[in-house]
Amino acid sequence: MVASSVVVLSGLLGVVGLPPSAAAYAFGDVTLVGHGWGPGIGMGQWGALGYALSHMSYGQILQHYYGQTTSGPTTIGTLTSGAEATNVRVVLSQNDGNFTIITSGSPFSIGTASFAGGQAAEMVPVGSPGHFDVYQGSGCAGPWPATPVLSSVVDPVATPAVNPALGAPDASEEALQLCLAGGNMTVRGSIEAMVNASGALRTVNTLPLEQYVAGVVPNESPASWGSIGGAGPQGQPWGFQELEAQAVAARSYVMSNLGSVGGYADICDEGCQSYQGLLNETPVTDQATMDTAGVVVFMPDGNVATTFYSSSTGGYTAPSQFLPVVDAGDAVCVPGACNPHHNWQAQVPVGTIESTFPQIGTLESVDVTQRNGYGDMGGRVVEMSLVGQSGTVSLSGSSFAADFGLQSDWFNVASQASGGVAGYWAATSTGSVYSFGDAAFYGSMGGKPLDKPIVGMAATPDGRGYWLVASDGGIFSFGDAAFEGSLPEIGVSASASGIMPVDAGQGYLVVASDGGIFSFGDAPDLGDPAESVPGWSGRLVGAATVPV
């Protein structure tokens, strides 16, 4: 295979295409470049931080992401009197299928059985579904006596003597702890042992709404964000507004899903919202919860909105019940780091795709056939095809992203190897580079001082980089294009007219207008018109290579 040749238009513009197709996929990996982390529906946490640092209040942030639906505007308001005291039932999925064992540094009770601080209770299913024997031990590891303290109790509930309030200094001592092999999980409220409709063991934590929200906020948005930015409302740094927006989004999400888990719970601790009890709670995240107590997002019909959110939208939210919007805050930088998910790159081994979809046989191409139309590259991938020598598989972009661990379904195939030209770059004489189709932008000389104008461009064989050549033979490398030398570096003053890469991508040929062709790196020296054509006096405007 050989990289596409350079076409010079009016001496000003070079256009170069991605690698042409081959029978089998030409590279060992499928390289993808993309934006965002997560489905991109509703609020982006990095974007919300960017807007907060741009001096937007939490209400303005929420209105930006959730302000319009297909049926009208949403509103930010407060739950009806007393609703904020609703208890939330959380499935502690880390304990699915296991006996429920709990302990506490303070006294607690299960029915008529009392437990001293430091003791533990084990709830073991027995007899009819939903019935448990309760045993009393000296700690999470027992030992457990032969005789239970309670027999055949239906869905036993452990209740602490004191349910610690937000901000309580001794909360971790007073609260219940679910005993887990990897470390106990400390939670406010009660813990219940039960079985679901299929007879599987489940553990449910029931606690007041605001205490649940306080257990979500620091596990969804870093508490450190609340301490960055200049002085803002409520005497807090502007970054605190992101934590308040997160609190409202978390509260709205759970309130719109009450009773949604098998009829016995409202939400799960993983995969729904990240709830880890008191773990990672801080005074600043508790404050964000308390300052926004009861505040939710309402849909136009008056119901609480299901406020989906994700880490990073990539710069544009995905269409859903909320209309898509530009997320200018997503490219935010904070001290020490920029949003690492705004732009990303990934490689998926061709062999992994072939083993995941064996019906395609040998992979030939990865083709994007439909995008949602919002944002860079045409937006998120809606439909795509994996084309192989034995068959073709059509799937959604979200399915492809899930199958191969991509950060989102907003991506381009940067190493496309079939379908002719999948994309191309255009370069101007001033060094600017423009990307089209599946071509990824790797940089340019635009806006930088040049001794001589750019006269040519060439892509690396894998499509992950390119070279620009100036009229004096100077070479500029971008992406995985390696610099192997230039005409000025070897003391040649000829006027260059183009550049050609070699198949291995470790070298290139610089074409001079006087008929000279100069090799660099692994590029072979096979001669040129200036030295081989008797009486040569022409002007060389281009050249092309033949694949081996």
XYZ file of C-alpha atoms in Angstrom:
548
model
C 0.000 0.000 0.000
C 1.182 3.520 -0.688
C 0.015 6.810 0.748
C -1.910 9.136 -1.520
C 0.086 11.593 -3.573
C -0.082 15.355 -3.120
C -2.159 17.487 -5.465
C -1.106 21.143 -5.664
C -3.870 23.574 -6.584
C -2.730 26.869 -8.086
C 0.483 26.587 -6.096
C -1.420 27.442 -2.918
C -3.308 24.422 -1.606
C -2.287 20.795 -1.081
C -4.893 18.062 -0.546
C -3.974 14.610 0.715
C -6.232 11.650 1.391
C -6.312 8.921 4.005
C -4.821 5.564 2.986
C -6.712 3.655 0.278
C -8.364 0.327 0.943
C -6.876 -3.133 0.865
C -8.546 -6.529 0.911
C -7.894 -6.966 4.625
C -7.648 -4.172 7.160
C -4.276 -2.591 6.541
C -3.300 -2.022 10.166
C -3.090 -4.109 13.305
C -5.297 -1.696 15.248
C -8.340 0.360 14.406
C -7.434 3.846 15.621
C -10.263 6.062 16.787
C -10.278 9.703 17.844
C -13.223 11.051 19.753
C -14.823 13.411 22.230
C -16.440 13.038 25.649
C -16.920 10.341 28.255
C -20.367 8.855 28.646
C -23.616 9.130 26.667
C -23.578 12.936 26.696
C -27.256 13.293 27.670
C -28.026 16.296 29.860
C -25.369 17.856 32.063
C -21.670 17.266 31.542
C -19.801 17.450 34.842
C -16.616 18.904 33.321
C -18.703 21.320 31.284
C -20.669 22.357 34.368
C -17.363 23.121 36.054
C -16.282 25.161 33.050
C -19.481 27.186 33.189
C -19.186 27.624 36.975
C -15.669 28.998 36.559
C -17.127 31.362 33.934
C -19.339 32.751 36.725
C -22.589 30.908 36.036
C -24.761 30.011 39.025
C -25.895 26.437 39.562
C -29.387 27.441 38.392
C -28.006 28.889 35.156
C -25.918 25.756 34.605
C -28.961 23.524 35.033
C -31.071 25.712 32.762
C -28.401 25.463 30.080
C -28.355 21.668 30.059
C -31.989 20.932 30.945
C -33.666 24.196 29.956
C -35.673 22.898 27.001
C -37.442 19.654 26.180
C -39.340 18.560 23.095
C -42.535 19.739 24.815
C -41.407 23.018 26.351
C -39.118 24.591 28.951
C -38.161 22.961 32.226
C -38.136 24.810 35.530
C -35.880 24.711 38.570
C -37.973 24.650 41.733
C -38.509 23.127 45.173
C -40.333 19.920 45.999
C -43.698 20.217 47.724
C -43.632 20.529 51.503
C -42.276 17.419 53.155
C -41.207 15.690 49.927
C -37.559 16.470 50.629
C -37.843 14.178 53.685
C -38.744 11.226 51.456
C -36.803 8.090 52.271
C -34.722 6.664 49.432
C -34.197 2.903 49.157
C -30.795 2.026 47.690
C -29.799 -1.455 46.556
C -26.280 -2.070 47.858
C -25.333 -4.150 44.841
C -21.830 -4.830 46.158
C -23.506 -7.377 48.435
C -25.852 -8.978 45.883
C -26.294 -12.699 46.482
C -24.552 -12.686 49.880
C -25.705 -12.864 53.495
C -26.174 -9.413 54.998
C -23.675 -8.816 57.803
C -23.640 -5.463 59.566
C -21.864 -3.779 62.448
C -21.597 -0.343 64.048
C -19.468 1.495 66.547
C -22.699 2.421 68.336
C -25.697 0.331 69.439
C -28.249 -0.806 66.881
C -31.248 -3.100 66.815
C -33.019 -5.619 64.598
C -36.616 -6.067 65.669
C -36.531 -7.014 69.368
C -32.829 -7.906 69.325
C -30.329 -5.334 70.588
C -26.658 -5.125 69.618
C -23.919 -3.250 71.463
C -21.426 -1.019 69.709
C -18.817 -3.150 67.972
C -21.058 -6.203 67.709
C -22.270 -7.542 64.375
C -25.413 -9.186 63.005
C -25.631 -11.856 60.329
C -28.942 -12.336 58.463
C -29.237 -15.806 56.935
C -32.151 -16.840 54.686
C -34.164 -19.750 55.995
C -37.440 -21.476 55.138
C -39.867 -19.484 53.009
C -38.478 -16.778 50.697
C -37.961 -13.540 52.563
C -37.506 -15.199 55.965
C -34.194 -14.843 57.798
C -32.559 -16.068 60.972
C -30.514 -13.371 62.728
C -27.274 -14.242 64.518
C -25.229 -12.103 66.897
C -21.438 -12.032 66.749
C -18.509 -10.058 68.084
C -17.545 -8.566 64.707
C -17.862 -8.879 60.940
C -16.022 -12.215 60.943
C -18.100 -13.680 63.793
C -17.814 -16.185 65.345
C -21.505 -16.927 64.912
C -23.340 -19.027 67.527
C -25.419 -22.052 66.590
C -28.620 -20.471 67.867
C -30.008 -17.275 66.295
C -31.224 -14.371 68.406
C -34.215 -14.067 66.061
C -35.804 -16.828 63.975
C -37.649 -16.648 60.656
C -37.919 -12.857 60.540
C -39.439 -11.430 57.353
C -37.053 -8.935 55.710
C -35.151 -7.995 58.895
C -34.129 -4.351 59.231
C -31.131 -3.092 61.211
C -31.731 0.345 62.724
C -29.000 2.453 64.376
C -29.621 3.992 67.796
C -28.790 7.354 66.218
C -28.946 8.210 62.519
C -26.190 10.838 62.195
C -27.132 14.117 60.559
C -25.138 15.710 57.748
C -22.035 17.291 59.168
C -22.159 15.290 62.409
C -18.558 14.920 63.666
C -19.064 11.321 64.828
C -21.141 10.159 61.859
C -18.884 7.261 60.903
C -18.994 5.938 64.464
C -22.774 6.162 64.828
C -23.738 4.889 61.362
C -24.236 1.279 60.341
C -21.584 -0.536 58.360
C -22.191 -3.218 55.753
C -19.438 -5.808 56.201
C -17.657 -6.429 52.893
C -14.512 -8.381 52.101
C -12.825 -5.362 50.529
C -13.670 -3.007 53.400
C -16.845 -2.003 55.184
C -19.361 0.383 53.607
C -20.612 2.981 56.115
C -24.119 4.310 55.463
C -26.684 6.485 57.183
C -30.153 5.106 57.770
C -31.143 1.452 58.062
C -30.021 -1.735 56.314
C -32.492 -4.430 55.309
C -31.984 -8.015 54.185
C -34.460 -9.304 51.612
C -34.946 -11.340 48.466
C -36.178 -10.056 45.115
C -38.958 -11.534 42.985
C -36.511 -14.134 41.633
C -35.486 -15.228 45.124
C -32.020 -13.647 44.932
C -30.505 -12.144 48.090
C -30.487 -8.361 48.200
C -29.353 -5.725 50.705
C -31.205 -2.385 50.819
C -30.144 0.839 52.552
C -33.049 3.173 53.420
C -32.219 6.765 54.350
C -33.596 10.327 53.997
C -33.358 11.943 50.562
C -30.842 14.648 51.476
C -28.560 12.151 53.180
C -28.689 10.021 50.040
C -27.801 13.035 47.865
C -24.879 13.846 50.167
C -23.623 10.311 49.570
C -23.743 10.804 45.791
C -22.288 14.285 45.197
C -18.610 13.621 46.158
C -18.591 10.348 44.240
C -19.848 11.992 41.054
C -18.013 15.344 41.168
C -14.661 15.837 42.955
C -15.067 17.800 46.180
C -11.882 19.697 45.234
C -13.814 21.460 42.481
C -15.639 23.394 45.183
C -12.429 25.151 46.181
C -11.321 26.546 42.798
C -12.194 29.800 41.075
C -12.475 33.291 42.512
C -14.966 34.331 45.172
C -18.526 33.591 44.100
C -22.032 33.453 45.605
C -22.583 32.311 49.214
C -18.994 33.217 50.051
C -17.767 30.133 48.184
C -15.396 29.861 45.175
C -17.179 29.701 41.828
C -16.376 25.991 41.471
C -18.829 25.352 44.321
C -21.648 26.088 41.858
C -20.808 22.868 40.009
C -21.234 20.862 43.231
C -24.621 22.504 43.792
C -25.656 21.725 40.206
C -24.536 18.130 40.822
C -26.620 17.949 44.005
C -29.762 19.114 42.180
C -29.152 16.729 39.278
C -28.617 13.785 41.668
C -31.741 14.692 43.676
C -33.885 15.084 40.573
C -32.661 11.815 39.101
C -33.591 9.718 42.123
C -36.900 11.496 42.719
C -37.950 10.729 39.140
C -37.179 7.035 39.643
C -38.856 6.157 42.958
C -39.844 2.497 43.030
C -38.048 1.729 39.772
C -35.868 -1.164 41.032
C -38.034 -4.270 41.125
C -40.693 -2.511 43.180
C -38.597 -2.930 46.350
C -36.031 -0.140 45.847
C -35.635 3.223 44.147
C -32.086 3.141 42.846
C -28.848 1.144 42.852
C -25.511 2.198 44.278
C -23.517 1.482 41.103
C -24.553 1.959 37.480
C -27.389 4.327 38.412
C -25.712 7.051 40.446
C -22.508 6.433 42.346
C -23.602 6.169 45.981
C -20.995 5.034 48.504
C -22.517 6.129 51.788
C -20.220 8.297 53.861
C -17.168 7.483 51.726
C -15.614 10.679 50.307
C -18.177 12.930 52.027
C -16.702 16.324 52.911
C -18.048 19.482 54.566
C -18.126 21.263 51.196
C -20.173 18.539 49.447
C -22.510 18.337 52.450
C -22.909 22.117 52.214
C -23.761 21.909 48.507
C -26.461 19.376 49.392
C -27.915 21.398 52.253
C -27.839 24.718 50.363
C -29.967 23.189 47.587
C -32.183 21.014 49.817
C -35.401 20.090 48.025
C -34.458 21.828 44.755
C -35.119 19.770 41.603
C -35.650 20.151 37.866
C -39.287 19.910 36.773
C -40.497 18.844 33.337
C -43.184 20.940 31.588
C -45.854 18.492 32.829
C -44.861 19.119 36.448
C -43.095 15.802 37.018
C -39.528 15.713 38.268
C -37.117 15.399 35.345
C -34.868 12.373 34.923
C -31.719 14.460 34.899
C -29.190 12.270 33.122
C -25.611 13.471 33.320
C -22.155 12.187 32.451
C -18.525 13.103 32.979
C -17.939 14.899 29.673
C -20.205 15.705 26.725
C -17.221 16.358 24.461
C -18.576 19.791 23.571
C -22.163 19.026 22.506
C -24.923 17.240 24.394
C -26.746 14.319 22.803
C -30.404 14.681 21.794
C -32.859 13.131 24.256
C -35.913 14.440 26.057
C -33.682 17.516 26.418
C -32.799 19.419 23.274
C -29.072 19.185 22.404
C -26.936 22.217 23.216
C -23.356 23.322 22.687
C -21.261 22.616 25.798
C -18.610 25.319 25.656
C -17.540 24.568 29.232
C -16.374 21.051 28.357
C -12.892 22.169 27.297
C -12.214 23.589 30.776
C -8.771 23.524 32.339
C -8.210 23.553 36.101
C -4.918 23.945 37.966
C -2.739 21.046 36.909
C -5.049 19.482 34.319
C -7.475 20.041 31.470
C -10.548 17.896 30.874
C -8.872 14.638 29.769
C -12.043 13.429 28.054
C -12.739 16.414 25.798
C -10.493 14.797 23.175
C -9.323 11.194 23.269
C -7.710 8.529 21.128
C -8.025 4.750 21.358
C -6.763 1.687 19.510
C -8.868 -1.460 19.153
C -6.917 -4.513 17.924
C -8.311 -5.864 14.663
C -8.133 -9.364 16.168
C -10.420 -8.267 19.016
C -13.049 -7.061 16.564
C -12.791 -10.276 14.535
C -13.145 -12.463 17.647
C -16.064 -10.426 18.964
C -17.855 -10.674 15.616
C -16.562 -13.922 14.079
C -19.283 -13.854 11.421
C -17.436 -11.091 9.537
C -14.300 -13.197 9.039
C -11.294 -11.063 8.163
C -12.009 -7.375 8.865
C -11.848 -5.106 5.822
C -13.271 -1.805 7.056
C -15.039 0.031 9.865
C -17.617 2.311 8.245
C -19.662 5.034 9.919
C -22.978 5.255 8.056
C -24.999 7.730 10.147
C -24.285 10.468 12.701
C -26.612 12.611 14.803
C -25.460 15.868 13.188
C -24.509 17.732 16.377
C -20.931 18.937 16.707
C -17.516 18.168 15.295
C -17.080 15.305 12.785
C -20.837 15.308 12.154
C -21.618 14.338 15.737
C -22.083 11.040 17.530
C -22.175 7.786 15.611
C -25.746 6.549 15.227
C -25.137 3.635 12.877
C -22.019 1.905 11.585
C -20.902 -1.270 9.848
C -18.073 -3.713 10.380
C -17.282 -5.054 6.930
C -15.429 -8.343 6.615
C -14.588 -10.851 3.916
C -17.309 -13.228 5.198
C -20.036 -10.779 6.113
C -21.081 -7.402 7.480
C -22.400 -6.502 10.925
C -24.445 -3.338 11.447
C -24.567 -1.862 14.920
C -25.038 1.408 16.751
C -22.180 3.650 17.775
C -23.114 3.196 21.427
C -22.961 -0.594 21.063
C -19.552 -0.401 19.395
C -18.311 1.910 22.155
C -19.583 -0.468 24.853
C -18.182 -3.565 23.135
C -14.667 -2.152 22.885
C -14.433 0.107 25.927
C -14.493 3.470 24.156
C -15.171 6.569 26.219
C -18.176 7.562 24.105
C -19.997 7.029 20.811
C -18.629 10.304 19.391
C -15.638 9.223 17.336
C -13.954 9.050 13.962
C -12.036 6.136 12.469
C -8.568 7.618 11.988
C -7.020 4.529 10.379
C -9.749 3.765 7.854
C -8.572 1.234 5.323
C -11.457 0.791 2.955
C -14.045 2.568 0.895
C -11.518 4.599 -1.096
C -10.927 7.979 0.528
C -12.452 8.138 4.031
C -11.261 11.683 4.591
C -8.622 14.191 3.632
C -6.610 17.167 4.762
C -6.143 20.442 2.917
C -3.077 22.615 3.537
C -2.584 26.264 2.605
C 0.633 28.001 1.619
C 0.685 29.653 5.063
C 0.731 26.245 6.789
C -2.894 26.014 7.934
C -4.381 22.495 7.823
C -8.073 21.669 7.475
C -9.544 18.212 8.190
C -12.514 16.667 6.389
C -14.392 13.390 6.765
C -12.594 10.921 9.011
C -9.292 12.805 8.842
C -8.112 13.825 12.336
C -6.379 17.152 12.947
C -2.856 16.730 14.335
C -1.582 20.310 14.147
C -0.387 22.876 11.627
C 1.968 25.782 11.013
C -0.921 28.209 10.741
C -0.147 31.472 12.529
C 3.528 30.541 12.933
C 6.425 32.277 11.148
C 7.608 30.533 7.965
C 10.759 31.290 6.004
C 9.130 29.963 2.840
C 5.556 29.031 1.870
C 4.215 25.483 2.111
C 4.076 23.754 -1.281
C 3.124 20.168 -0.457
C 1.661 17.725 2.047
C 1.701 13.937 2.548
C 0.042 11.582 5.029
C 1.698 8.730 6.883
C 0.561 5.289 5.646
C -1.588 4.685 8.759
C -3.359 8.048 8.478
C -2.269 9.140 11.955
C -0.040 12.016 10.902
C 1.300 14.093 8.023
C 4.208 16.159 6.769
C 4.211 19.634 5.285
C 7.033 20.662 2.938
C 8.038 24.277 2.298
C 9.408 25.605 -0.980
C 12.953 25.536 0.410
C 12.590 21.845 1.287
C 11.949 22.424 4.988
C 9.874 19.647 6.596
C 7.268 19.989 9.377
C 5.988 16.805 11.058
C 2.670 16.228 12.857
C 0.998 13.243 14.548
C 3.053 10.076 14.050
C 4.933 11.553 11.081
C 8.623 11.326 12.001
C 11.095 14.034 10.999
C 13.906 12.371 9.034
C 15.636 15.438 7.615
C 15.158 18.280 5.136
C 16.881 19.931 2.175
C 18.278 22.879 4.183
C 19.639 20.434 6.745
C 21.740 18.648 4.103
C 22.794 21.909 2.452
C 20.617 21.647 -0.674
C 19.176 24.935 -1.885
C 16.812 23.511 -4.533
C 13.205 24.650 -4.710
C 10.917 21.854 -3.459
C 7.604 21.027 -5.145
C 6.320 18.009 -3.197
C 6.855 15.163 -0.722
C 6.162 11.400 -0.931
C 6.147 8.995 2.068
C 7.368 5.414 1.899
C 5.202 2.450 2.794
C 6.820 1.785 6.194
C 6.247 5.373 7.224
C 9.857 5.782 8.368
C 10.971 8.031 5.569
C 9.986 10.210 2.638
C 11.140 11.592 -0.700
C 11.328 15.344 -1.296
C 10.710 16.381 -4.901
C 12.619 19.404 -6.206
C 11.366 21.458 -9.136
C 14.746 21.188 -10.916
C 14.260 17.420 -11.251
C 15.994 16.268 -8.095
C 14.421 13.661 -5.781
C 16.014 13.425 -2.335
C 15.531 10.461 0.013
C 15.311 10.638 3.821
C 14.979 7.907 6.429
C 14.110 4.544 4.870
C 13.136 6.026 1.511
C 15.181 4.443 -1.327
C 17.345 6.456 -3.720
C 16.322 5.151 -7.167
C 17.464 8.145 -9.178
C 15.720 11.219 -10.537
C 15.224 13.102 -13.844
C 17.972 15.598 -13.064
C 20.632 12.892 -13.060
C 19.072 10.301 -15.390
C 17.475 12.234 -18.261
C 20.019 13.570 -20.776
C 19.677 17.284 -21.305
C 16.994 17.610 -18.616
C 15.724 21.181 -18.385
C 12.137 20.680 -17.302
C 10.317 21.598 -14.152
C 9.256 18.711 -11.884
C 5.841 19.425 -10.325
C 5.130 16.068 -8.679
C 5.872 12.372 -8.389
C 4.209 9.194 -7.135
C 5.534 5.893 -5.791
C 4.743 2.315 -6.783
C 3.937 -0.164 -3.976
C 6.322 -3.070 -3.485
